[in-house]
Structures are given as C-alpha cells and as structure tokens.
Short mmCIF file of C-alpha atoms and ligand atoms in Angstrom, two decimals:
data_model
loop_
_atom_site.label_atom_id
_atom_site.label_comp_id
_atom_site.label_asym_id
_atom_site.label_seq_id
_atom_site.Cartn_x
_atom_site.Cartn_y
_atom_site.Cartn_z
CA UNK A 28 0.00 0.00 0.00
CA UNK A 29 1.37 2.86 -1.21
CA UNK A 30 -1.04 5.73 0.61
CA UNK A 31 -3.67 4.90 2.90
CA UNK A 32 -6.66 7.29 2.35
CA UNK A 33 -6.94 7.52 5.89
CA UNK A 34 -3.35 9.06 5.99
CA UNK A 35 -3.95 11.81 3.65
CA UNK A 36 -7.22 12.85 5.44
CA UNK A 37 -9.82 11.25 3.22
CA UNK A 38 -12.89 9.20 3.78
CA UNK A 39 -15.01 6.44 2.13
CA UNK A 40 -18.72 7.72 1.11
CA UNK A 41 -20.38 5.09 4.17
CA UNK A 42 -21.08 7.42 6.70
CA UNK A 43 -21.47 10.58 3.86
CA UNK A 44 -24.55 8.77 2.03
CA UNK A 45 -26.71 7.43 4.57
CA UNK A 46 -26.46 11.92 6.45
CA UNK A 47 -27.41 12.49 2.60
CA UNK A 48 -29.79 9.84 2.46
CA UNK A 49 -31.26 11.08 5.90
CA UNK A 50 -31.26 14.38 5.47
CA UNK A 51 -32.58 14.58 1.53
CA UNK A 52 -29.44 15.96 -0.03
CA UNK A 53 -27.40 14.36 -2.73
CA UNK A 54 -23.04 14.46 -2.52
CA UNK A 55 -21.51 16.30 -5.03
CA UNK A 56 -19.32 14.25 -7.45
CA UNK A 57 -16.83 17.04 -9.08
CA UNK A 58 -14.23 15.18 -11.50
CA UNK A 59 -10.86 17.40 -11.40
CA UNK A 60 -8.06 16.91 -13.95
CA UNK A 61 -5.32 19.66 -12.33
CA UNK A 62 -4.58 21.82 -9.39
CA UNK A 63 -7.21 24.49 -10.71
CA UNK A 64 -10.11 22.12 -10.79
CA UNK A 65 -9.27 20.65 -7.57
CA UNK A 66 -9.43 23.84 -5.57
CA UNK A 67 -12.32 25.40 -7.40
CA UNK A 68 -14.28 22.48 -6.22
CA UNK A 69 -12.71 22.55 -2.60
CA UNK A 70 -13.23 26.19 -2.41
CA UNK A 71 -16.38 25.97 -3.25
CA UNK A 72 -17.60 22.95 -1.29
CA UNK A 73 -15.47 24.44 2.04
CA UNK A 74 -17.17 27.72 1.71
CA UNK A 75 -20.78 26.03 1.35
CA UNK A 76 -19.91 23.16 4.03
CA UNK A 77 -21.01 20.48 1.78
CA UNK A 78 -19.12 17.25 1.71
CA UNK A 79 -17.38 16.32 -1.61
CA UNK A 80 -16.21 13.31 -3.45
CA UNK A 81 -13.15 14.33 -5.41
CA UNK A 82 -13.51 12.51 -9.03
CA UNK A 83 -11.01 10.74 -10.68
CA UNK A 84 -11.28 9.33 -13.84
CA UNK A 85 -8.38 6.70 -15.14
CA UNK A 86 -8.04 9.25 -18.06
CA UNK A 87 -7.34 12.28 -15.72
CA UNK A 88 -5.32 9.66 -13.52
CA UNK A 89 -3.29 9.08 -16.50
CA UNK A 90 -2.96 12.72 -16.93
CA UNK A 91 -1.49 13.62 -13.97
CA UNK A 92 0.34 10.81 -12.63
CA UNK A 93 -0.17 8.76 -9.53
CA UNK A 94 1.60 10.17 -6.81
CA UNK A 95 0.05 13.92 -8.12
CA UNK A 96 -3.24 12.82 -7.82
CA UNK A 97 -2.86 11.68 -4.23
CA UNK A 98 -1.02 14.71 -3.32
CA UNK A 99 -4.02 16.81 -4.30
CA UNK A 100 -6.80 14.75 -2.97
CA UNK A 101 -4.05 15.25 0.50
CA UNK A 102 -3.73 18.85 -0.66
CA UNK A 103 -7.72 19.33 -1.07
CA UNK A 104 -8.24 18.41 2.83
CA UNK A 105 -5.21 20.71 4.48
CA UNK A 106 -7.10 23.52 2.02
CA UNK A 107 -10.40 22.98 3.29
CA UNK A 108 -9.01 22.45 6.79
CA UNK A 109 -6.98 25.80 6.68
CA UNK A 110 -10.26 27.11 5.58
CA UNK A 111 -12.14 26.22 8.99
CA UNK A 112 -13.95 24.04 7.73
CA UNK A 113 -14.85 20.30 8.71
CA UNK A 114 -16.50 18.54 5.38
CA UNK A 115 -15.58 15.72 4.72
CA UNK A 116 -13.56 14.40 1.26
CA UNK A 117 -13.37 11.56 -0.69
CA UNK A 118 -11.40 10.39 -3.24
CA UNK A 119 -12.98 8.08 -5.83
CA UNK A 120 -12.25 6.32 -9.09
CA UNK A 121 -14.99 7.30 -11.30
CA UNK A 122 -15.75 4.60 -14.00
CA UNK A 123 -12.88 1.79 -13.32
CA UNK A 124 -13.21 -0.37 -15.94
CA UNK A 125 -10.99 -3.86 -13.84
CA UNK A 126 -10.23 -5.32 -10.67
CA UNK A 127 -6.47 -4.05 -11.26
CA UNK A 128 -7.08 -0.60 -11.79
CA UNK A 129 -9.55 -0.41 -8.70
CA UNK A 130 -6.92 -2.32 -6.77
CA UNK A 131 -4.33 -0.27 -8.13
CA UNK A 132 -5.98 3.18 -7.28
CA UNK A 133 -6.81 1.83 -3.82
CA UNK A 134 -2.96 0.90 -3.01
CA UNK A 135 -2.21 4.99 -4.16
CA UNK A 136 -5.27 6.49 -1.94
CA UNK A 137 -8.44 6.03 -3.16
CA UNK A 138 -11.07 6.04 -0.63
CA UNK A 139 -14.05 4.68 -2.90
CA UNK A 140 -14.07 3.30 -6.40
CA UNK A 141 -16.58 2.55 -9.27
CA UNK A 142 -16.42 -1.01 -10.96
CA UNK A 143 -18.53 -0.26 -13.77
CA UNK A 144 -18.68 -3.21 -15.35
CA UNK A 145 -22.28 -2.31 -16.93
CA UNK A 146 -21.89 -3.20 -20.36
CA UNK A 147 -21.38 -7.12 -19.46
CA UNK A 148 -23.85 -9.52 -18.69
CA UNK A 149 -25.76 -9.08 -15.41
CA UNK A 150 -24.15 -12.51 -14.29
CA UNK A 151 -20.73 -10.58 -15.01
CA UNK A 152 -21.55 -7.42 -13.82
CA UNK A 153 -22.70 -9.20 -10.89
CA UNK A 154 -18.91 -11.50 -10.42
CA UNK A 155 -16.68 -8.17 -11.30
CA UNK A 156 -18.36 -6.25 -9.03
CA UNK A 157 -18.32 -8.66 -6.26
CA UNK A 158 -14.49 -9.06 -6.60
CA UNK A 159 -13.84 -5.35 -6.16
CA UNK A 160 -16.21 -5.35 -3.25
CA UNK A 161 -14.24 -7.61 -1.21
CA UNK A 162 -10.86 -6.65 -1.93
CA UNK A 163 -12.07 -3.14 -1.31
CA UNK A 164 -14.13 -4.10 2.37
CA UNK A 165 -10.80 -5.78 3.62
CA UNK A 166 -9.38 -2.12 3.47
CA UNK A 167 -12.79 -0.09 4.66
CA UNK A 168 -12.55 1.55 1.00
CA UNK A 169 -17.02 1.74 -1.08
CA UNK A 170 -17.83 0.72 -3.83
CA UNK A 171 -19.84 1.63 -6.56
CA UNK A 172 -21.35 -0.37 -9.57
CA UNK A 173 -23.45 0.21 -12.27
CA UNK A 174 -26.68 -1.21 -13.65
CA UNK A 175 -28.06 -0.11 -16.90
CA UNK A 176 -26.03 1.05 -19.59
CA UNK A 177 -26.44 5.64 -20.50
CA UNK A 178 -26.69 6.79 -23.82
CA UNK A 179 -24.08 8.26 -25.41
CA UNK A 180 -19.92 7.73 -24.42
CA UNK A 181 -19.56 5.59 -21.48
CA UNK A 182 -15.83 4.79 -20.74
CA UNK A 183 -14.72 4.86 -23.91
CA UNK A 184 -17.54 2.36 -25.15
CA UNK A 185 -20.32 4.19 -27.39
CA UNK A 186 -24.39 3.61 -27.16
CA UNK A 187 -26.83 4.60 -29.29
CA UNK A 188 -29.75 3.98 -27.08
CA UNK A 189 -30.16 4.26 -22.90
CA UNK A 190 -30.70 1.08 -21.50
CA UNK A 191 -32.66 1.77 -18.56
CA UNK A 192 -31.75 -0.19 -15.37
CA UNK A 193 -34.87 -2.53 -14.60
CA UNK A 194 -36.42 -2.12 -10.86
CA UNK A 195 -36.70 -5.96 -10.91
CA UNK A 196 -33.10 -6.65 -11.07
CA UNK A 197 -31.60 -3.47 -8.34
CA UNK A 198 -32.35 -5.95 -5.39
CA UNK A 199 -30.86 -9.22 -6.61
CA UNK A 200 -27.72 -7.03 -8.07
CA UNK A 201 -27.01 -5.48 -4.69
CA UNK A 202 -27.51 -8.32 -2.08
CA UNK A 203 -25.12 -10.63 -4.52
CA UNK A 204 -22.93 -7.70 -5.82
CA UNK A 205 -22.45 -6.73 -2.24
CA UNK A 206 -21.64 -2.88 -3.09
CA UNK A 207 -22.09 -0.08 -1.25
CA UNK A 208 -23.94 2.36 -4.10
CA UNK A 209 -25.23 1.94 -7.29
CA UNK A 210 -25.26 3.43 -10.15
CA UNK A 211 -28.35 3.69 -12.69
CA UNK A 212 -29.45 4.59 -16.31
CA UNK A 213 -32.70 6.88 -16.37
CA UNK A 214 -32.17 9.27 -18.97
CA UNK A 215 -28.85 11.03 -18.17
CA UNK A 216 -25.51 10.69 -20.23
CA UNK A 217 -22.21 11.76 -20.51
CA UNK A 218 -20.91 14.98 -22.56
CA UNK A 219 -22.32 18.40 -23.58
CA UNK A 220 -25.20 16.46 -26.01
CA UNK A 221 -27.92 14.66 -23.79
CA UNK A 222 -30.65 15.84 -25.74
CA UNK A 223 -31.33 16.31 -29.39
CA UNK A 224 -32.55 19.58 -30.19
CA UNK A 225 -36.64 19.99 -29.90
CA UNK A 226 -36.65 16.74 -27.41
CA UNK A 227 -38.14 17.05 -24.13
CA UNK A 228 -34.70 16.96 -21.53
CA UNK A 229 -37.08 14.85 -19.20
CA UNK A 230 -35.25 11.97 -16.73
CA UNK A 231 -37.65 8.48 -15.99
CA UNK A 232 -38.55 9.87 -12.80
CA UNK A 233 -40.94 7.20 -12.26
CA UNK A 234 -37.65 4.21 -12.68
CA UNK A 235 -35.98 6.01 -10.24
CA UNK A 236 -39.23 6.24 -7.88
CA UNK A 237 -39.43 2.00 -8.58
CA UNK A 238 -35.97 1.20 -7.61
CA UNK A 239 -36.64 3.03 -4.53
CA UNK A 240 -39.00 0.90 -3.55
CA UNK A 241 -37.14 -2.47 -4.46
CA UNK A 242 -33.62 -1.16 -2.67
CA UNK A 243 -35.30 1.17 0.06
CA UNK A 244 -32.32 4.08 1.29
CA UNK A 245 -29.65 2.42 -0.12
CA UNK A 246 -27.47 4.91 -1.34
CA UNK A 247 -28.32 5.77 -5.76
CA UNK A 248 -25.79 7.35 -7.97
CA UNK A 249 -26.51 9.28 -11.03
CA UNK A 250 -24.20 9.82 -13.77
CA UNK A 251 -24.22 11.96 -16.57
CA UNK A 252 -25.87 15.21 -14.58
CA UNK A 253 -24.29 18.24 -16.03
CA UNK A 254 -26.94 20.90 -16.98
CA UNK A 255 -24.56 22.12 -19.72
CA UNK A 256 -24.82 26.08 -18.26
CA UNK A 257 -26.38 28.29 -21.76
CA UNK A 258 -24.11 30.75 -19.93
CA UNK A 259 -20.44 28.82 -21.05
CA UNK A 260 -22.02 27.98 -24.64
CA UNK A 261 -22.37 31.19 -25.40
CA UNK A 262 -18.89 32.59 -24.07
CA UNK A 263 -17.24 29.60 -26.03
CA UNK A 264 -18.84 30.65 -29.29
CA UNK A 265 -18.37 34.54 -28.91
CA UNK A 266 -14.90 33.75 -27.87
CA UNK A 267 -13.73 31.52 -30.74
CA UNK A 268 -14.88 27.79 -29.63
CA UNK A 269 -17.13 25.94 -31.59
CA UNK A 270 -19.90 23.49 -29.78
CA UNK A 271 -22.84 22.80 -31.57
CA UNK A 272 -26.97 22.02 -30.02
CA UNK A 273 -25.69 21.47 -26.28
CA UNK A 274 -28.27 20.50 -24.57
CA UNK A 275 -27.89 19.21 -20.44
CA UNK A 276 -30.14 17.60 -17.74
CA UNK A 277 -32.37 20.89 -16.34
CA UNK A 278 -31.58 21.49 -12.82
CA UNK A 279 -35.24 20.99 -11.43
CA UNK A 280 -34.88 16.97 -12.64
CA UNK A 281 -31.88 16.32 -10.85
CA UNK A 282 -33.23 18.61 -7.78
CA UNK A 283 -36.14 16.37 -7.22
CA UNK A 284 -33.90 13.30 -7.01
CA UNK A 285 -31.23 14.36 -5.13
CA UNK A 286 -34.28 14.77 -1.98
CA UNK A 287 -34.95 11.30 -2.65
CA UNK A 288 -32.00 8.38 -1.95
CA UNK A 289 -30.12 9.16 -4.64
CA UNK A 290 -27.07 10.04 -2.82
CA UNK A 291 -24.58 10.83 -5.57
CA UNK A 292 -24.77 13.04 -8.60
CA UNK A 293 -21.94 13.36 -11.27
CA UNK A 294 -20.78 16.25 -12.88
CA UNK A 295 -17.70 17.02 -15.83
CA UNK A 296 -18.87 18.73 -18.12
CA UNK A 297 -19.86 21.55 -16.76
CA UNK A 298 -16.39 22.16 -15.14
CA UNK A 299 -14.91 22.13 -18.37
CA UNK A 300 -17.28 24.15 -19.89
CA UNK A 301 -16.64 26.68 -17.40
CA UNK A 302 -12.70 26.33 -17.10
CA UNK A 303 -12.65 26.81 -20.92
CA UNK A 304 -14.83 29.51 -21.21
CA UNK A 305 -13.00 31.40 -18.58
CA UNK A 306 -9.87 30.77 -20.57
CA UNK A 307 -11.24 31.52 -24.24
CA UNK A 308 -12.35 35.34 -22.45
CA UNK A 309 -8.72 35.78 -21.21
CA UNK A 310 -7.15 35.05 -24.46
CA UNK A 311 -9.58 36.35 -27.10
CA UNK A 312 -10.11 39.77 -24.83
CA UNK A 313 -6.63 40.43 -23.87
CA UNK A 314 -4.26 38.36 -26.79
CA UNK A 315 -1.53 39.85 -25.56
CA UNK A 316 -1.87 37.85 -22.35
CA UNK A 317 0.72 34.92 -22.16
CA UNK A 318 0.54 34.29 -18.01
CA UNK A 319 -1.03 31.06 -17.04
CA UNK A 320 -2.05 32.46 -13.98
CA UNK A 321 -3.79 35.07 -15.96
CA UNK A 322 -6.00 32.81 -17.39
CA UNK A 323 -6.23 30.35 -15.24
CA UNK A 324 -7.18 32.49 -12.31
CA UNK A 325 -10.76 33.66 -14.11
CA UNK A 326 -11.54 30.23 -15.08
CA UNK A 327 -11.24 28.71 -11.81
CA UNK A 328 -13.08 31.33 -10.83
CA UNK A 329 -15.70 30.70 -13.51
CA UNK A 330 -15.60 26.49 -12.30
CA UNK A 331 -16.01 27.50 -8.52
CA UNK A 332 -19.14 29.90 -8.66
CA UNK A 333 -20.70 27.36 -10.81
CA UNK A 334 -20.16 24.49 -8.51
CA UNK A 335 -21.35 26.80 -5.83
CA UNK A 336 -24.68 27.44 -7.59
CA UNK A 337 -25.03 23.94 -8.72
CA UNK A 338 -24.98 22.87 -5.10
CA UNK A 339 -27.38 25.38 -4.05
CA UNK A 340 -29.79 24.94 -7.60
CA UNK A 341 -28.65 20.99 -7.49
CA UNK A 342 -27.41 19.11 -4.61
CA UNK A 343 -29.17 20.78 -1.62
CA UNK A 344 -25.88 19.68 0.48
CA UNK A 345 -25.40 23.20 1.79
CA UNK A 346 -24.34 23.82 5.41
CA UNK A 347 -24.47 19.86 6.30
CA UNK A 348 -20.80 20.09 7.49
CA UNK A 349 -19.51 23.72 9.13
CA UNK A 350 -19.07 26.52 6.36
CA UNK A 351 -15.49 27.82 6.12
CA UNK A 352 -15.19 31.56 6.23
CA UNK A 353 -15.01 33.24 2.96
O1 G3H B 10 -17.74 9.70 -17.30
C1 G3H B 10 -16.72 10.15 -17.77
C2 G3H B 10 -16.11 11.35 -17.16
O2 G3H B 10 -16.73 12.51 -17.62
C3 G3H B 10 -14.61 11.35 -17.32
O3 G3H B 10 -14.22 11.63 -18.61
O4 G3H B 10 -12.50 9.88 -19.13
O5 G3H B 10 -12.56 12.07 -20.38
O6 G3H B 10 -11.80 12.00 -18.00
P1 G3H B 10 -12.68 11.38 -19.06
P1 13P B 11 -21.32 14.75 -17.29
O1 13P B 11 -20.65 14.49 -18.60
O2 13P B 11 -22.79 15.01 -17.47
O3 13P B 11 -20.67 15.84 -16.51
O4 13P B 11 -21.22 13.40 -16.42
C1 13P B 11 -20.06 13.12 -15.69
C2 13P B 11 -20.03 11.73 -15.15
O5 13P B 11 -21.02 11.03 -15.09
C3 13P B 11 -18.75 11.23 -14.67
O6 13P B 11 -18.81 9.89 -14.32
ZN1 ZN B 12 -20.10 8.70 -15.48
#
C-alpha cells in the first residue's frame, strides 16, 4: 500500500450517504483533472460546508500521474481544513473499468471506487463487481457499480440507445454484488449532447421512484448530470470555440432526485465548460496575455461559482458540514 486514504485525510462515502440519504441531499461528485479544478471544487464545497467526493477518472489519472493525484486529494483536505472548515472528502475512481485498476488506485489512496462493469452480462456485472467489493471491504474503501447502460460515451464504449436499469433486477444485483452504491441509467448521459434539439430533456422519474422501492435508502448514484450552463455555450462561441446544439439535464430533474436516496450526482462537463470559457475570455479579450495564472485564475473562478450554484440549484448539500469563512 502505497497511501492509505486515511493518511492523507480522506474518507469512504459510508457514513457521507446514509447523512445524505437522511437528510434529503445528494453528494456532489466534481471530476478534477489539475490543481485548478481541484481547488475550485474545494473552495467551493469548504465555503458552502457540503461534503465532496473528489472525481477521478483513469483518463485524468493518467494525466497527472499517480503520486500527483494523491497529493491533491491530501492537498484538497489541508485547504479545506486551513479554511475552517470540517466537510468531509473523498477520493474516488470514477468509472474503473478492472479489478487491477480499482486495486491499483486503492494501493495509491483512493477512498471509494466505481467497478462499472455495466456493459457485461448481469451474471458478469454481478462477479466483477463482487471481486472489487471484497478486496475493497478488507481495506474499509465503497464501492460503486453500475446497472443499466447511458446513452451516449460511457468509458470509452459508445451507445446509441439508454438502457434503462430494470427495478426488478436493483435488489438481486445489490444483495449478490455486495456494493455499497449503485449506479443507474434513467435518462442522463455523458458529454455536452444529452438531448437532441426539440426533445423534451425529461429523466424516468418514475424508474428512479421503482428502484426506490425495491432497494429502500440504499445509497443511488446518477451519472451523466451536467446541466450544460447556456451561460459557457455562449462565451465559447463569442470567444472563438465551436460546440454545436448542447443540450444538459435541467436542474429541477436532478433537484427532485437528489431529496430522494439518490445520494450521488456526477458532474464534468460543466467544469470544463466553465474552465474553458474562462480561458477563451482571457485570451480572445486580452491576446496579448501569455501568463497562465492570468487565465487560469478567471476560469477557476468561472468552475467554482458554478459548482457553488449547482450545489445550491442541485445538490441541496449546503451547510451539512460547518461553512469555512469566505
Ligand atoms: O464519465 C466520464 C467522465 O466525464 C470522465 O471523462 O475519461 O474524459 O476524463 P474522461
Ligand atoms: P457529465 O458528462 O454530465 O458531466 O457526467 C459526468 C459523469 O457522469 C462522470 O462519471
Ligand atoms: Zn459517469
């Protein structure tokens, strides 16, 4: 074991879902790919005292390198904690697509990890999920797994269609899976193109509202959730970018479900959307500008108000740990 979360000040998501659970908030789920994303979302979650599960995909992983990663999860806590402020942080592997890379994440300071092991057979899904559940129990680090497949790019594997997790199978899947959250296809998918123009951006409520019933309180995880803010569309276009019909999940679908169990929501794209819009204003306003920290100051900026609104619009997690001064 290289790190053990519990060394660098991190915590699993047991005791974070069932207050969310209880108290009819979802956790945010920020992914961060660098130092600017990581403390835009601590900032942001310090100063509203929600807790936070810092995201890590194996793609950002691979982008900044093991021990970085770990350093900044470590990093994200003595921030928050210099703050004043008490929420708690996790660490998790978001989408792990084998045993090894959960493992592998886990031995450099994971707290929690996703097996998502979705697009095999439920049998399968069932057997790889299982074997990343007890590895991960024998060092107190959650799990996650995935039932249902989401429209759109799913690590690295493309659908046409949702396939919407059945109610019938959520029980069976999570007694024999033995995982600690699951995640679930209603509607929701990956990128800045959930919807096609002139659909209606509506979620299957009523799934969500069955698998309740089947798994009562245990802790649901949505993926896919960015709203895709009109906001960052527009300052990409007028500043040079080109994105085409981006369409996200509205923030009064997600709102009703994070008061129910779901206990997790996910959200990417709209950090990116942000951090590059912030960018494109810097460089297409002022060209002269060749100072990261010129640039990259107004776009974290840009990624932390919006996680502070989404929060507040979204997760409903505000003041459930103590709020760091400003
Ligand atoms: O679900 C996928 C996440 O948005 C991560 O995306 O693999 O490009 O880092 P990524
Ligand atoms: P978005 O692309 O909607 O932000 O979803 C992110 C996600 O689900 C990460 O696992
Ligand atoms: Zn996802």
């Amino acid at each position: 074991m290289r790190y053990n979360y519990k060394d660098l000040g991190l915590v699993n998501t047991k005791e974070m879902f069932a207050k969310a659970n209880k108290e009819g908030y979802a956790v945010p789920a920020f992914n961060f790919n660098n130092m600017e994303q990581m403390l835009a979302i601590v900032e942001a979650c310090a100063e509203m005292g929600s807790p936070v599960i810092l995201q890590c995909s194996n793609g950002a992983r691979n982008y900044m390198g093991k021990p970085v990663v770990a350093m900044l999860a470590k990093a994200a806590v003595e921030v928050a904690r210099e703050m004043g402020s008490d929420i708690p942080i996790a660490l998790h592997l978001d989408h792990g697509s084998s045993f090894e890379q959960a493992k592998d994440c886990i031995e450099w300071g994971f707290s929690s990890v996703m097996i998502d092991a979705s697009h095999h057979s439920f049998e399968e899904n069932i057997a790889e999920s299982k074997k990343v559940a007890e590895y991960a129990h024998s060092v107190d680090v959650t799990v996650e797994a995935e039932l249902g497949v989401l429209a759109g790019i799913e690590d690295e594997i493309s659908n046409e269609e949702h396939i919407y997790t059945q109610p019938h199978e959520v029980e069976e899947f999570v007694a024999k899976a033995g995982v600690d959250s699951l995640a679930i296809s209603i509607g929701t998918s990956h990128g800045a193109h959930k919807f096609k123009p002139g659909d209606d951006p509506k979620l299957k409520l009523e799934i969500l509202a069955e698998i309740e019933t089947k798994i009562p309180g245990f802790p649901i995880v949505l993926h896919g959730s960015s709203s895709v803010p009109a906001k960052f569309i527009s300052m990409i276009k007028e500043y040079g970018g080109e994105i085409k019909d981006a369409i996200g999940i509205p923030n009064d679908q997600l709102r009703g479900a994070a008061k129910s169990a779901v206990a997790k929501i996910n959200v990417d794209t709209d950090g990116r959307l942000a951090f590059t819009a912030g960018i494109r204003e810097v460089l297409a306003t002022k060209p002269g500008e060749f100072d990261p920290r010129k640039y990259l100051t107004p776009a974290k900026k840009y990624m932390k108000d919006f996680y502070m609104t989404k929060i507040t619009d979204v997760f409903g997690s505000e003041g459930a740990y103590k709020k760091a001064a400003k």
